[in-house]
mmCIF file of C-alpha atoms in Angstrom:
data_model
loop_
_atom_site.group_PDB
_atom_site.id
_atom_site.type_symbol
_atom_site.label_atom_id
_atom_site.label_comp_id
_atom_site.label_asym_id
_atom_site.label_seq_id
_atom_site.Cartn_x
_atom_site.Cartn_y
_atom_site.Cartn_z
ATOM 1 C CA UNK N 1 94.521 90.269 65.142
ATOM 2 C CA UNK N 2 92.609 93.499 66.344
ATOM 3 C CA UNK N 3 95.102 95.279 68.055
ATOM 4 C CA UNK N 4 94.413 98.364 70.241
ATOM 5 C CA UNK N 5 97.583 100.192 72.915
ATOM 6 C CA UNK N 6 97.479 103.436 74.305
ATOM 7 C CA UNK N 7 99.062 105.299 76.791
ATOM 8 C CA UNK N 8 96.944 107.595 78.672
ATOM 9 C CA UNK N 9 97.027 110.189 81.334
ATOM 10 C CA UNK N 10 93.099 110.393 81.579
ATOM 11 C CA UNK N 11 92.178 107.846 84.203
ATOM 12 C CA UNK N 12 91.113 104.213 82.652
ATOM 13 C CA UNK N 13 87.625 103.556 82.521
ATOM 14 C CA UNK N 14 87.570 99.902 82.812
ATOM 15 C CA UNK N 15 83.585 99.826 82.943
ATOM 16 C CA UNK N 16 82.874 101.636 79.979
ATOM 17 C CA UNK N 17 85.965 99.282 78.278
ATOM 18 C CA UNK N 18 84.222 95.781 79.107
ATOM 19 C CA UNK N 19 81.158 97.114 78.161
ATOM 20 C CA UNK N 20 82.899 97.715 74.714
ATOM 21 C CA UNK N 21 83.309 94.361 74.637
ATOM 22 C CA UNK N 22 84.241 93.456 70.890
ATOM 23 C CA UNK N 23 81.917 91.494 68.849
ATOM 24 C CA UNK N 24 83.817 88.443 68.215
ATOM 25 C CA UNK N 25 81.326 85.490 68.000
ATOM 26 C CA UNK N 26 84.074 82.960 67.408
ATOM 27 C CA UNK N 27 85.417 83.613 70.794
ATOM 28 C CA UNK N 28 84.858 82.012 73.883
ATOM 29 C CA UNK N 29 87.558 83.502 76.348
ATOM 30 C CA UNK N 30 87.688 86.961 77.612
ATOM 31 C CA UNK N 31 90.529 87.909 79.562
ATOM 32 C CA UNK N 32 90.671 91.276 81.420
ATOM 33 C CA UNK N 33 93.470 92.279 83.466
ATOM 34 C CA UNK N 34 93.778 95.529 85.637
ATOM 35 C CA UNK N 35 96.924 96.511 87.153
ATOM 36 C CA UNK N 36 95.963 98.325 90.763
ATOM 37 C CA UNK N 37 98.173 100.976 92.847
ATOM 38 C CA UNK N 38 99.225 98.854 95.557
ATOM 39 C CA UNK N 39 99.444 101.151 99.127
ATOM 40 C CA UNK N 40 102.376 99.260 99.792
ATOM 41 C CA UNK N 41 105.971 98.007 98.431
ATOM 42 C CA UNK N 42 108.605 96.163 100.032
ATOM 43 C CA UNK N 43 107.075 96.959 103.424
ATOM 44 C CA UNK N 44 107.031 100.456 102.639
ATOM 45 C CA UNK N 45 103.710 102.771 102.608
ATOM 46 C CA UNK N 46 103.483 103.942 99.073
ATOM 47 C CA UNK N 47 101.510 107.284 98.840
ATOM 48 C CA UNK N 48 101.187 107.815 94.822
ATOM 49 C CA UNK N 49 103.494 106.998 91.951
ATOM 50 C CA UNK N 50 104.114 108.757 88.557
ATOM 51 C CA UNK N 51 104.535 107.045 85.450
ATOM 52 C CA UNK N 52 106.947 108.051 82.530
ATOM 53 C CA UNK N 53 107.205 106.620 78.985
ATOM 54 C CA UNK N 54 109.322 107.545 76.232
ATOM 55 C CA UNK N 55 105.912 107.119 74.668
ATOM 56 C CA UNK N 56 107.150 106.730 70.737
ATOM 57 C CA UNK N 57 109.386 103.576 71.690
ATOM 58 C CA UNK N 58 107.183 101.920 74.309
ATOM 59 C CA UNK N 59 104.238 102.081 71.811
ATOM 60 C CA UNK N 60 106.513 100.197 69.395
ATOM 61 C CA UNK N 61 107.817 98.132 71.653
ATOM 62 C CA UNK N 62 104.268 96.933 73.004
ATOM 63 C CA UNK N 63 103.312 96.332 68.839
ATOM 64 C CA UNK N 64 106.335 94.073 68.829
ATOM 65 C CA UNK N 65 104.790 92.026 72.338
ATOM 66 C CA UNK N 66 101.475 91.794 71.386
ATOM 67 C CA UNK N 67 102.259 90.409 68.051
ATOM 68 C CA UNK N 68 104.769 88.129 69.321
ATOM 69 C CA UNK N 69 103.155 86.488 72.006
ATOM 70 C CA UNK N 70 99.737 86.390 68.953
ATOM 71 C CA UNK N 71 102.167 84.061 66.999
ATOM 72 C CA UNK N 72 102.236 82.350 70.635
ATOM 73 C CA UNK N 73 98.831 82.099 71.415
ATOM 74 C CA UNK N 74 96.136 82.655 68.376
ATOM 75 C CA UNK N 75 94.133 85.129 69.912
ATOM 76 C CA UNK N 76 91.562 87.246 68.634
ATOM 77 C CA UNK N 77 91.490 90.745 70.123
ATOM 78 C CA UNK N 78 94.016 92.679 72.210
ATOM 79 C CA UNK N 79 93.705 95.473 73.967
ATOM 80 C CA UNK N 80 96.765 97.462 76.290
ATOM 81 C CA UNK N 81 96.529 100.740 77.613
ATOM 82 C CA UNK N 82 99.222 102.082 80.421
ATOM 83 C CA UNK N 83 98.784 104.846 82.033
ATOM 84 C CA UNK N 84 101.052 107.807 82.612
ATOM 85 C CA UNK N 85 101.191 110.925 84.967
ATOM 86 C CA UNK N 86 100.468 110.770 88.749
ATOM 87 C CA UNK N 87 98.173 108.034 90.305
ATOM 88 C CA UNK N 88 96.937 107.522 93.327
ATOM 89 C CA UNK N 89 96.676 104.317 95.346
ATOM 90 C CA UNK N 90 93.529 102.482 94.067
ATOM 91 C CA UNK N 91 94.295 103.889 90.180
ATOM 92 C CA UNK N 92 94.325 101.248 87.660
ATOM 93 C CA UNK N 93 97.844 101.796 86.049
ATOM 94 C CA UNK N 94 97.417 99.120 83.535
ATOM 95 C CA UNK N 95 94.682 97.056 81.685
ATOM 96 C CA UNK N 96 94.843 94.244 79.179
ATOM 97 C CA UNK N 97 92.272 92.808 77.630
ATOM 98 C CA UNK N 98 92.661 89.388 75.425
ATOM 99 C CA UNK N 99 89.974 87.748 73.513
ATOM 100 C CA UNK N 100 90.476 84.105 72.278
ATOM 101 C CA UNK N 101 88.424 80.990 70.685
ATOM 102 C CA UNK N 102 88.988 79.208 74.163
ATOM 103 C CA UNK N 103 90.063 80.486 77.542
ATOM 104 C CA UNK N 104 93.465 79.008 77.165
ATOM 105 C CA UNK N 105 94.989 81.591 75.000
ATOM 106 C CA UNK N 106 93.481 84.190 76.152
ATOM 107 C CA UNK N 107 94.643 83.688 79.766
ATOM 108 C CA UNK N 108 98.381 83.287 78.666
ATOM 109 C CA UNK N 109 98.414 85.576 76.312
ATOM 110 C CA UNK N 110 97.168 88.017 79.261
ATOM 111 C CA UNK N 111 100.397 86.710 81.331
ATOM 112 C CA UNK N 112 102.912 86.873 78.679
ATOM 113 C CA UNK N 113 102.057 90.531 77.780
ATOM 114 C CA UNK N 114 102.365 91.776 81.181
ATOM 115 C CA UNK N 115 105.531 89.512 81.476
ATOM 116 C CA UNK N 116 107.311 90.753 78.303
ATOM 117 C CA UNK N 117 105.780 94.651 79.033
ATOM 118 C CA UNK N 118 107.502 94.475 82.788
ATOM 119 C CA UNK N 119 110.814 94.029 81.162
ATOM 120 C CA UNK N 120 111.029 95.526 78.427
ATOM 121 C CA UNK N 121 108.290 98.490 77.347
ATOM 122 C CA UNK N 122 110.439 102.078 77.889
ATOM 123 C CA UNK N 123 107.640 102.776 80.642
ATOM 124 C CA UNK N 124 109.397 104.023 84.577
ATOM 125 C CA UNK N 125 107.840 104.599 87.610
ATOM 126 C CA UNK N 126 108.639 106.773 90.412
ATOM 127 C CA UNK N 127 107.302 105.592 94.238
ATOM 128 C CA UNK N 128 106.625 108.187 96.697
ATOM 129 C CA UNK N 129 106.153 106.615 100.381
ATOM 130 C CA UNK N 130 104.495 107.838 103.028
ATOM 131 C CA UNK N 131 107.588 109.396 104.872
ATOM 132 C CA UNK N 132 107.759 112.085 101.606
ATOM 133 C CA UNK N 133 110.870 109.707 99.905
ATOM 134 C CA UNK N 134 110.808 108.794 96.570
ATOM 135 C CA UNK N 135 112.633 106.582 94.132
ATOM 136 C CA UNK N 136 112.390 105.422 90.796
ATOM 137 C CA UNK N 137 111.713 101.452 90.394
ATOM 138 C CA UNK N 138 113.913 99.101 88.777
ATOM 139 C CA UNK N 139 112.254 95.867 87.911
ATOM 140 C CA UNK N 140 114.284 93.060 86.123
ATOM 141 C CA UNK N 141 115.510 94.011 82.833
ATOM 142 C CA UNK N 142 118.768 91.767 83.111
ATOM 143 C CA UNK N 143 117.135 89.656 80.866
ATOM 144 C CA UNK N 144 117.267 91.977 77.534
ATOM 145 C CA UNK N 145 115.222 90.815 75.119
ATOM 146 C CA UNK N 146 117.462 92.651 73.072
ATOM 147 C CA UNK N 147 121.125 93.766 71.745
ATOM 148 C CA UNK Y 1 134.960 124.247 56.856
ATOM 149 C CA UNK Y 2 134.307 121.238 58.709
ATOM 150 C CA UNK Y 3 130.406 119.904 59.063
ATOM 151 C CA UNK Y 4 129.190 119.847 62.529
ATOM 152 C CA UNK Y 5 127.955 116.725 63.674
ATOM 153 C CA UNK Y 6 125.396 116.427 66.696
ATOM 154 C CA UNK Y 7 123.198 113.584 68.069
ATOM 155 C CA UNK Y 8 120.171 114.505 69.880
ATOM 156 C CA UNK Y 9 119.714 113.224 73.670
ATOM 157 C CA UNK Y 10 117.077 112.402 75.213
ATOM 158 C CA UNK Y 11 116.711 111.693 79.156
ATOM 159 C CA UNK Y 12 113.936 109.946 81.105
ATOM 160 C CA UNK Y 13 113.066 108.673 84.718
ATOM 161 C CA UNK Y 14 116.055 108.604 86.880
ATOM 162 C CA UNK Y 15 118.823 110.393 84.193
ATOM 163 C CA UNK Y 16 116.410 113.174 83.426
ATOM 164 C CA UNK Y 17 116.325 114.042 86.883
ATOM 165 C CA UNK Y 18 120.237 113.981 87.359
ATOM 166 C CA UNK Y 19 120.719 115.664 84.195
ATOM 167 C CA UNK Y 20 117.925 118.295 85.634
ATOM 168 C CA UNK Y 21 117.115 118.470 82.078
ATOM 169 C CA UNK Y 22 115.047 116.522 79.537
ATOM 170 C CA UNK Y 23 117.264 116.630 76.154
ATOM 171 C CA UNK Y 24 120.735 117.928 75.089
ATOM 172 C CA UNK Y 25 122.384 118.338 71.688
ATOM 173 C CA UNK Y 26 126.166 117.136 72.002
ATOM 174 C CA UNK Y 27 128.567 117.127 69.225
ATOM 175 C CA UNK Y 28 129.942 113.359 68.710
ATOM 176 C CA UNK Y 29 133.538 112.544 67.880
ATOM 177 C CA UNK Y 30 135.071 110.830 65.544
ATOM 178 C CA UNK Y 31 133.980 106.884 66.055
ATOM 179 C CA UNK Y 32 131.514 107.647 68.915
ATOM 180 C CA UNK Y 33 129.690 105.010 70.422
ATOM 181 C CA UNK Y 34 126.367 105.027 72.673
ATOM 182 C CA UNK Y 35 129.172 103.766 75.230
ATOM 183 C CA UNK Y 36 131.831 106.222 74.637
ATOM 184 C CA UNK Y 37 129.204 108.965 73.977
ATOM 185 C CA UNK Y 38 127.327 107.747 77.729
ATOM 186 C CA UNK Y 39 130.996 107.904 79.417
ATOM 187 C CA UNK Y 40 131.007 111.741 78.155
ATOM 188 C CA UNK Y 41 127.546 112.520 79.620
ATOM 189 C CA UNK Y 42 128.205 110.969 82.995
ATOM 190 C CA UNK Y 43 131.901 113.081 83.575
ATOM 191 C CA UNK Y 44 129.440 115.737 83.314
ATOM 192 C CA UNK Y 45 125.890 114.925 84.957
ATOM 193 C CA UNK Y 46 126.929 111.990 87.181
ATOM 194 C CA UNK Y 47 124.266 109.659 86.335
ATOM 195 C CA UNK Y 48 124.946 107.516 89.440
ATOM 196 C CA UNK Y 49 124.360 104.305 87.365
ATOM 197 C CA UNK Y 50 126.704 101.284 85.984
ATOM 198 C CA UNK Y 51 126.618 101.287 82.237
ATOM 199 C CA UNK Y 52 125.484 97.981 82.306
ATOM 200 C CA UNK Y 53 121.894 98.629 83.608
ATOM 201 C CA UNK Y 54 121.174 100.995 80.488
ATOM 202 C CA UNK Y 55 120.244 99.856 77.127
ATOM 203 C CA UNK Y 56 120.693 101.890 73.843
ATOM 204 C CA UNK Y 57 117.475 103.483 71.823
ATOM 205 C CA UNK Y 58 118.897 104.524 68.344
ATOM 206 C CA UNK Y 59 115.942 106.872 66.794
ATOM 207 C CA UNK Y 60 113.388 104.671 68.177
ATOM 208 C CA UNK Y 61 114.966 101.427 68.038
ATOM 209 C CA UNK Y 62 116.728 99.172 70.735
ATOM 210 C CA UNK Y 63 120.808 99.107 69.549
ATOM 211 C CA UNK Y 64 123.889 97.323 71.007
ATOM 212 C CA UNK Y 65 125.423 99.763 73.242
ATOM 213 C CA UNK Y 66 128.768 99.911 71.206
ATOM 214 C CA UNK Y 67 126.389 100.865 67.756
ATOM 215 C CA UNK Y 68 128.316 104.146 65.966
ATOM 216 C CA UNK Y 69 126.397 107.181 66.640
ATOM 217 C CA UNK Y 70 125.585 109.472 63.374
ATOM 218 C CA UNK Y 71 124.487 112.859 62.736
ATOM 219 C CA UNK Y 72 121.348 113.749 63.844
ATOM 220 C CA UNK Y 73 120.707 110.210 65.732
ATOM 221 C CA UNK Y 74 118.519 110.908 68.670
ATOM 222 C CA UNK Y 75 119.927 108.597 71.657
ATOM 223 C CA UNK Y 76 117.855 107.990 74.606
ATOM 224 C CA UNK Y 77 119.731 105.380 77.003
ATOM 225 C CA UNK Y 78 117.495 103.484 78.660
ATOM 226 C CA UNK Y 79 117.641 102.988 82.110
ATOM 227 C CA UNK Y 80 115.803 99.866 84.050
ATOM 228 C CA UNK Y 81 111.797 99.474 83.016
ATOM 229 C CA UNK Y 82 108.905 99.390 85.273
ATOM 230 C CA UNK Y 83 105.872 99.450 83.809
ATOM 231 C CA UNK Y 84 102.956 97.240 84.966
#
């Protein structure tokens, strides 16, 4: 598996990434996902958002996901880079890139990353609306994936 | 003379910004939990969240929150993830 995760607070390039497409010849399926800055959440206008890791775990942590959900699905490449910092409606916050035989795997495994990375990777995010409130966003992590 | 013993703390997200600070050295007790040690840290910064929302890092790995704590650990209690 060629794995590649970063966390970033230079803005993500996603042309200059597909263009360095990997040279698998194997593989049929290339997956790319980018994660947008919605304007809007739960009905309310979002203005920007900031992005926090504890960058030594969620780097783990994102090792651990992309290898598990390879044992999953037998793809090829992957790629995952989050961003951090302030972003601005429009930003892409997150891109994933999965490269498989056939389109199959490389489609799940594209799910399943974002899946596991939404409850689990040590990565917050703080919403600021429109009216100048703020709050930090709690997405599921009921389900623990561990202890 | 007795050895000091300290863990190292580190906040994020929501806790950092109760805490109003981004790491703290505190002296553990005798026995000290990530529970008992979190139960400290809230009398003084007031976290405003159940225990039950926050996981446990142990230097860079995710622990039960009852684990001992040991000299030099650095903690980081993790509150709810939203990455993506």
């Amino acid at each position: 598996l060629e794995l590649r995760i970063r966390l970033t607070r230079d803005p993500i390039d996603t042309r200059a990434l597909l263009a360095a497409r990997p040279n698998l010849p194997d593989c049929g399926g290339f997956v790319t996902f980018e994660g947008i800055v919605r304007n809007n959440n739960h009905s309310k206008q979002v203005s920007h958002l900031e992005y926090e890791a504890y960058e030594s775990l969620a780097i783990k942590e994102l090792t651990v996901i992309c290898q598990e959900v390879h044992n999953q699905f037998p793809i090829k490449h992957v790629q995952v880079i989050h961003r951090l910092g302030k972003l601005q409606v429009g930003d892409v916050a997150l891109f994933i890139q999965c490269m498989g035989v056939h389109r199959e795997e490389a489609f799940r495994a594209t799910m399943s990353i974002i899946d596991l990375l939404k409850k689990s990777v040590p990565i917050w995010k703080k919403e600021t609306y429109r009216d100048g409130h703020s709050s930090w966003i709690a997405c599921d992590h009921g389900e623990t994936r561990h202890a | 003379m007795v050895k000091m013993t300290a863990v190292n703390v580190r906040f994020f997200a929501g806790l950092a910004e109760r805490a109003g600070r981004r790491d703290v050295y505190v002296e553990i007790e005798q026995g000290e939990t990530g529970e008992s040690l979190f139960y400290r840290l809230d009398n003084e910064y007031d976290f405003g969240v159940p225990l039950k929302t926050l996981r446990l890092a142990v230097n860079e790995q995710f622990v039960p929150m009852g684990s001992k704590l040991n000299s030099e650990d650095v903690v980081v209690f993790i509150p709810p993830v939203a990455g993506g």
